[in-house]
Amino acid sequence: MLLLESMIDKLKSTFYNSVDFTAKEISWPNEEYAILCYYSSMVNKSDVQNQINVLKVQASVDEEKWTETMAAVKEPFQMEKFVDYICHGETIILLLTEKQMVHLTLPEIPHRSPDEPINENILRGSHEGFVENVDVNIGLIRKRIRMPNLVVNKMEVGKETKTDVYYMYLDNVANQQSVSEVESKLKLMQEKTKSLYTAGEVGDYLEESVYSPFPQMLNTERPDRVFANLVEGKIAVFTNISPTVLLGPVTFFSFYQSPDDYNGRVLVGSFYRMVRVFSFLTAVFLPAFYIAIVSFHFEILPIELSKKLRLDISEIPYRPIIEAMILEIIIELIREASVRLPQAIVQTIGIVGGLVIGNVIVTAGLVSNMMVIIVALTAISSYVVPSVEMNMSIRILRFPFMLAAALAGFFGIVIGGFVLFIHLLNLHSLKSPYFSPIVPFEPKKIKQIFVRGPFVKPSPQTSSFDPEGRKK
Amino acid sequence: MNFKLTKIQFFLMLFFIETGVIYISFQQGVIDYGGRDAWIMFGVASIFMYLLLFFYEKNYKFFRLGKITKWIYILYWLVVIISFLSYMQYTLNVWIIQNMPPFYSLLAIVLVTLYISLSRPSTTVNLGVLIIPLVFIFIVFILLATHELKFSNILPIGTSTVPQWLKGMHYSLTAFIGIESYLMLRKNVLKDEEIKGKPILIFHLIVSIFMGASVIGVEFYFMLKEIRLIPDPILYILKSQKVTFVKRLDIFFIYIWLAWSLLTINLFLFNIRIALSTQEGKNPKPLLFIIHGIIMIAPLFFIGVGQVEFIRKYLIYLFYPFSIILPMIIILFNRRRDSKCDKSQ
């Protein structure tokens, strides 16, 4: 009895006497001392009780393999494993005389229902979204791909947090080099990381150029988007702490595709895809272009427009770059405020920020009407992208271009444009070319950037810069 | 440096090496020195160039650079790059960035070329794809001038004298500066790609028609006496086009030409990279930095009108030794050496 009590105390102290950790004596057939351990916050108590009842009956008839149920496994007691199981929400029955433990995999970890993600709305199609439970998330994919070659592998990352990271791909479709790349990077992460807080940290390890403004993994919370990418040979990385799934290898143009493209008509889907790609140019270059014109190249404008514009900006005390910066910073402040505030107040912020400040700032003579138009158009263009990360990257990118235009006019934009595109050519996502199918040039696939064709067999993504590699 | 090229990539690189910097201006030399029959002279020169390509294709395996020949070629390409950069800088200063000190604009250009040179080979190889749409826009807007062309400008045919023919053909070769890059790049083309015969003919026809059309177009547009006063005829044609939405169309085209020319410069630098990478066990990066330092400083001494005129007049003389004579010597030497080796074995 003394042994039992001291054991229970020891177990409790192992878990720092947490109030939700339970360790109590239970009666067990053919066993003098048995202890039941679990985190009350992580198990479904009625399921556990039912399972214990079943096991007790099987043990009492002295069945040889009495632990063989779907949820139970018997194994020799090891303190390290014991702690690990408990932390994963499992229930453990310790059989002290036999020095064995039976662990019941019946965790109940709270999660939301799979509602549509608020940051990836679509008009038609599935309205399901991922949740903070990886079993539910994998289930949502398996519901769509009922094939045995949909492989799911797991790695435990974070020496302290022990977060499960899963990667999923279609065998025979996914590029094996990319799968190995994911595995090796996750292994590296396993060795180096103490704690894993967000899916973004996994993204940092998987991306090859962390300081690039362009995301090299596509983040999504939509199962239909993951499904569409898996059949194209991509790899999906899940965590059990976040609804965000990372997809790779991706191209720059993957960020401009939306599940809505395939939910609508061919022509409609194609038109909006073109609009989105065009929005990249306006979102990045439009303010820079305007600054270059009003600072250096007034002569390119037709006389009528030139006169109006000169009149408009002649009353502004600041240089165009300062004007643009004032407005851009206001837009960024409004955006940041509307993200953090409750939904009910966001509309007020929109009205105050957009209408009141926009109107007053022009009346006060701080910025010109034309600049308001340009910055508003730029902001709208940047929000067209159906990916939050790419949207943010684009918004940041326009600042260096504005600066280059203010310093050297069109010359600055051309030089900056060259640097931007060379950077895009140099990038790769899980060793695959990022700017495909433009570079490496694949004329047959280029139309897919702009046009959503009638759905036929999906084609795997290009995986190499090397023409020999592409032929393989 | 390990890289492989498809047939399309190979020809695209050659296209951008041969066009680019010289495209806006070479017509003046050909027409000024060649007279009314300049377009025929260009056609004849391009036939010679096809024969040269044919010779290259047959013997490219024997074009192996030794220690000395490698540095001779690097020096030649450096001279071409410096000349091109000087001309680019001069044109930019005349047309668009009059107030910017040349040092800064050149620094920006050279930093971009350095970034490309330090990137992986596939970046340089594929960069041309991004320029293709710009070249198309360039051509479409030149075509706007069609209604102003006077087809009678080239008549009567056959009025040029023999010295005019020689000079006209000589300056026609400006359109093919850099053709020796064929020998540098050809070895990296995938083995199963067909180059001989039809592909090479189609490529050369595209380049010749592209450049030849600009010669004949300029002849149609300008009177023979006018052309002497116009150093960059293509830009002048663009400047004279009027559209409703933009007043100075030429400014956009100078920037398109700048991007196009930057690519040409980089392809010449790529030749240098290939040559440098043949040094076993040596990291070519420090040398690349030195080379970029040179191409940053040297053009600053040649951006005056006189120097640019000198370049336009005399750069073409380097074509003969480096695109014709030296390759022939290297190929014949290596052929002989190889056959001797075969016999001794």
XYZ file of N, CA, C and O in Angstrom, chain A residues 125-189:
260
model
N -18.536 26.464 -54.345
C -17.681 25.338 -54.008
C -17.736 25.018 -52.529
O -18.574 25.546 -51.795
N -16.809 24.177 -52.104
C -16.809 23.699 -50.720
C -16.559 24.847 -49.739
O -15.709 25.705 -49.983
N -17.286 24.845 -48.632
C -17.077 25.871 -47.615
C -16.472 25.282 -46.349
O -16.633 25.816 -45.262
N -15.774 24.167 -46.514
C -15.094 23.570 -45.356
C -13.725 24.211 -45.189
O -13.133 24.680 -46.146
N -13.244 24.166 -43.931
C -11.907 24.682 -43.669
C -11.209 23.799 -42.656
O -11.864 23.036 -41.934
N -9.892 23.916 -42.611
C -9.139 23.113 -41.645
C -9.338 23.652 -40.231
O -9.686 24.826 -40.045
N -9.071 22.782 -39.252
C -9.173 23.187 -37.837
C -7.858 22.849 -37.133
O -6.915 22.378 -37.769
N -7.825 23.045 -35.825
C -6.588 22.812 -35.071
C -6.494 21.356 -34.620
O -6.026 21.058 -33.525
N -6.950 20.454 -35.449
C -6.866 19.032 -35.121
C -6.471 18.293 -36.385
O -7.192 18.307 -37.382
N -5.320 17.656 -36.299
C -4.756 17.102 -37.526
C -5.558 15.908 -38.041
O -5.644 15.685 -39.249
N -6.183 15.134 -37.139
C -6.977 13.979 -37.593
C -8.167 14.451 -38.437
O -8.474 13.856 -39.476
N -8.804 15.505 -37.961
C -9.930 16.063 -38.723
C -9.423 16.558 -40.077
O -10.041 16.301 -41.123
N -8.288 17.249 -40.063
C -7.738 17.822 -41.304
C -7.381 16.740 -42.322
O -7.691 16.860 -43.506
N -6.732 15.690 -41.830
C -6.358 14.601 -42.747
C -7.629 13.932 -43.272
O -7.720 13.576 -44.452
N -8.618 13.806 -42.387
C -9.898 13.233 -42.802
C -10.541 14.035 -43.924
O -11.111 13.470 -44.865
N -10.430 15.352 -43.837
C -11.021 16.207 -44.881
C -10.353 15.989 -46.241
O -10.979 16.147 -47.289
N -9.064 15.626 -46.199
C -8.361 15.349 -47.462
C -8.714 13.941 -47.949
O -8.995 13.733 -49.130
N -8.675 12.991 -47.024
C -8.973 11.599 -47.414
C -10.392 11.485 -47.988
O -10.658 10.637 -48.830
N -11.279 12.352 -47.500
C -12.641 12.364 -48.037
C -12.619 12.687 -49.536
O -13.442 12.224 -50.303
N -11.634 13.502 -49.944
C -11.554 13.936 -51.346
C -10.671 13.045 -52.200
O -10.865 12.950 -53.401
N -9.653 12.449 -51.578
C -8.758 11.578 -52.351
C -8.834 10.182 -51.746
O -8.161 9.897 -50.749
N -9.617 9.309 -52.332
C -9.758 7.960 -51.757
C -8.817 7.015 -52.475
O -9.246 6.170 -53.250
N -7.534 7.243 -52.246
C -6.532 6.442 -52.929
C -5.500 5.972 -51.924
O -5.132 6.737 -51.023
N -5.008 4.725 -52.073
C -4.024 4.236 -51.092
C -2.674 4.921 -51.214
O -1.876 4.893 -50.276
N -2.406 5.538 -52.375
C -1.086 6.169 -52.523
C -1.025 7.583 -51.932
O -0.050 8.298 -52.132
N -2.077 7.977 -51.226
C -2.007 9.246 -50.488
C -1.271 8.940 -49.174
O -1.825 8.361 -48.239
N -0.007 9.320 -49.160
C 0.865 8.933 -48.035
C 0.888 10.039 -46.987
O 1.013 11.210 -47.321
N 0.755 9.640 -45.708
C 0.889 10.611 -44.619
C 2.024 10.132 -43.705
O 2.009 8.996 -43.251
N 2.996 11.003 -43.498
C 4.098 10.673 -42.576
C 4.152 11.708 -41.465
O 3.696 12.837 -41.640
N 4.747 11.303 -40.350
C 4.756 12.196 -39.183
C 6.161 12.346 -38.623
O 6.959 11.411 -38.658
N 6.426 13.541 -38.103
C 7.678 13.765 -37.359
C 7.358 14.609 -36.147
O 6.496 15.488 -36.222
N 8.070 14.353 -35.082
C 7.831 15.138 -33.874
C 8.885 16.246 -33.817
O 10.083 15.952 -33.840
N 8.427 17.468 -33.781
C 9.359 18.598 -33.829
C 9.229 19.441 -32.564
O 8.121 19.635 -32.054
N 10.351 19.919 -32.077
C 10.352 20.741 -30.861
C 10.660 19.865 -29.658
O 9.796 19.099 -29.226
N 11.886 20.020 -29.150
C 12.290 19.144 -28.041
C 11.402 19.349 -26.820
O 11.199 18.444 -26.023
N 10.889 20.559 -26.653
C 10.058 20.838 -25.479
C 8.561 20.678 -25.788
O 7.830 20.042 -25.042
N 8.138 21.263 -26.911
C 6.693 21.236 -27.202
C 6.236 19.920 -27.832
O 5.061 19.583 -27.778
N 7.181 19.193 -28.432
C 6.887 17.906 -29.081
C 5.651 17.994 -29.986
O 4.675 17.257 -29.831
N 5.717 18.915 -30.888
C 4.594 19.138 -31.807
C 4.680 18.142 -32.963
O 5.764 17.907 -33.501
N 3.542 17.606 -33.327
C 3.540 16.672 -34.463
C 3.432 17.452 -35.769
O 2.549 18.293 -35.924
N 4.357 17.150 -36.669
C 4.297 17.748 -38.008
C 4.074 16.603 -38.999
O 4.801 15.614 -38.976
N 3.059 16.738 -39.809
C 2.716 15.681 -40.773
C 2.994 16.191 -42.182
O 2.755 17.359 -42.465
N 3.490 15.326 -43.037
C 3.575 15.716 -44.449
C 2.881 14.661 -45.302
O 2.977 13.466 -45.052
N 2.159 15.175 -46.273
C 1.266 14.329 -47.057
C 1.564 14.534 -48.543
O 1.798 15.653 -48.985
N 1.561 13.458 -49.292
C 1.780 13.576 -50.738
C 1.211 12.349 -51.437
O 0.921 11.338 -50.782
N 1.057 12.476 -52.732
C 0.601 11.325 -53.520
C 1.824 10.632 -54.096
O 2.555 11.212 -54.898
N 2.036 9.427 -53.644
C 3.181 8.674 -54.148
C 2.982 8.438 -55.648
O 1.849 8.302 -56.110
N 4.052 8.417 -56.393
C 4.056 8.270 -57.870
C 3.655 9.563 -58.578
O 3.786 9.663 -59.791
N 3.139 10.527 -57.843
C 2.808 11.803 -58.489
C 3.787 12.868 -58.005
O 4.346 13.620 -58.803
N 4.003 12.934 -56.706
C 4.923 13.939 -56.147
C 6.347 13.636 -56.574
O 6.727 12.467 -56.722
N 7.121 14.705 -56.765
C 8.519 14.550 -57.130
C 9.293 14.025 -55.921
O 9.244 14.616 -54.841
N 10.020 12.917 -56.123
C 10.694 12.276 -55.004
C 11.764 13.184 -54.391
O 11.985 13.172 -53.177
N 12.367 14.006 -55.246
C 13.404 14.931 -54.747
C 12.786 15.936 -53.761
O 13.388 16.252 -52.731
N 11.579 16.379 -54.083
C 10.910 17.339 -53.195
C 10.521 16.672 -51.882
O 10.642 17.268 -50.809
N 10.077 15.403 -51.965
C 9.707 14.679 -50.731
C 10.945 14.538 -49.837
O 10.892 14.821 -48.633
N 12.060 14.160 -50.439
C 13.302 14.005 -49.650
C 13.713 15.343 -49.051
O 14.217 15.403 -47.921
N 13.510 16.399 -49.819
C 13.865 17.736 -49.342
C 13.045 18.094 -48.095
O 13.588 18.601 -47.106
N 11.741 17.805 -48.146
C 10.881 18.087 -46.989
C 11.356 17.266 -45.799
O 11.510 17.772 -44.681
N 11.624 15.987 -46.046
C 12.064 15.109 -44.954
C 13.346 15.614 -44.324
O 13.455 15.706 -43.096
N 14.319 15.966 -45.178
C 15.611 16.390 -44.620
C 15.476 17.709 -43.851
O 16.100 17.897 -42.807
N 14.624 18.584 -44.344
C 14.472 19.876 -43.652
C 13.718 19.703 -42.339
O 14.025 20.380 -41.349
N 12.755 18.812 -42.325
C 12.034 18.575 -41.064
C 12.960 17.896 -40.049
O 12.891 18.174 -38.849
N 13.833 17.024 -40.550
C 14.792 16.381 -39.644
C 15.718 17.430 -39.027
O 16.036 17.390 -37.836
N 16.138 18.352 -39.871
C 17.000 19.438 -39.392
C 16.272 20.256 -38.332
O 16.845 20.622 -37.295
N 15.009 20.480 -38.588
C 14.188 21.244 -37.651
C 14.041 20.482 -36.331
O 14.105 21.060 -35.244
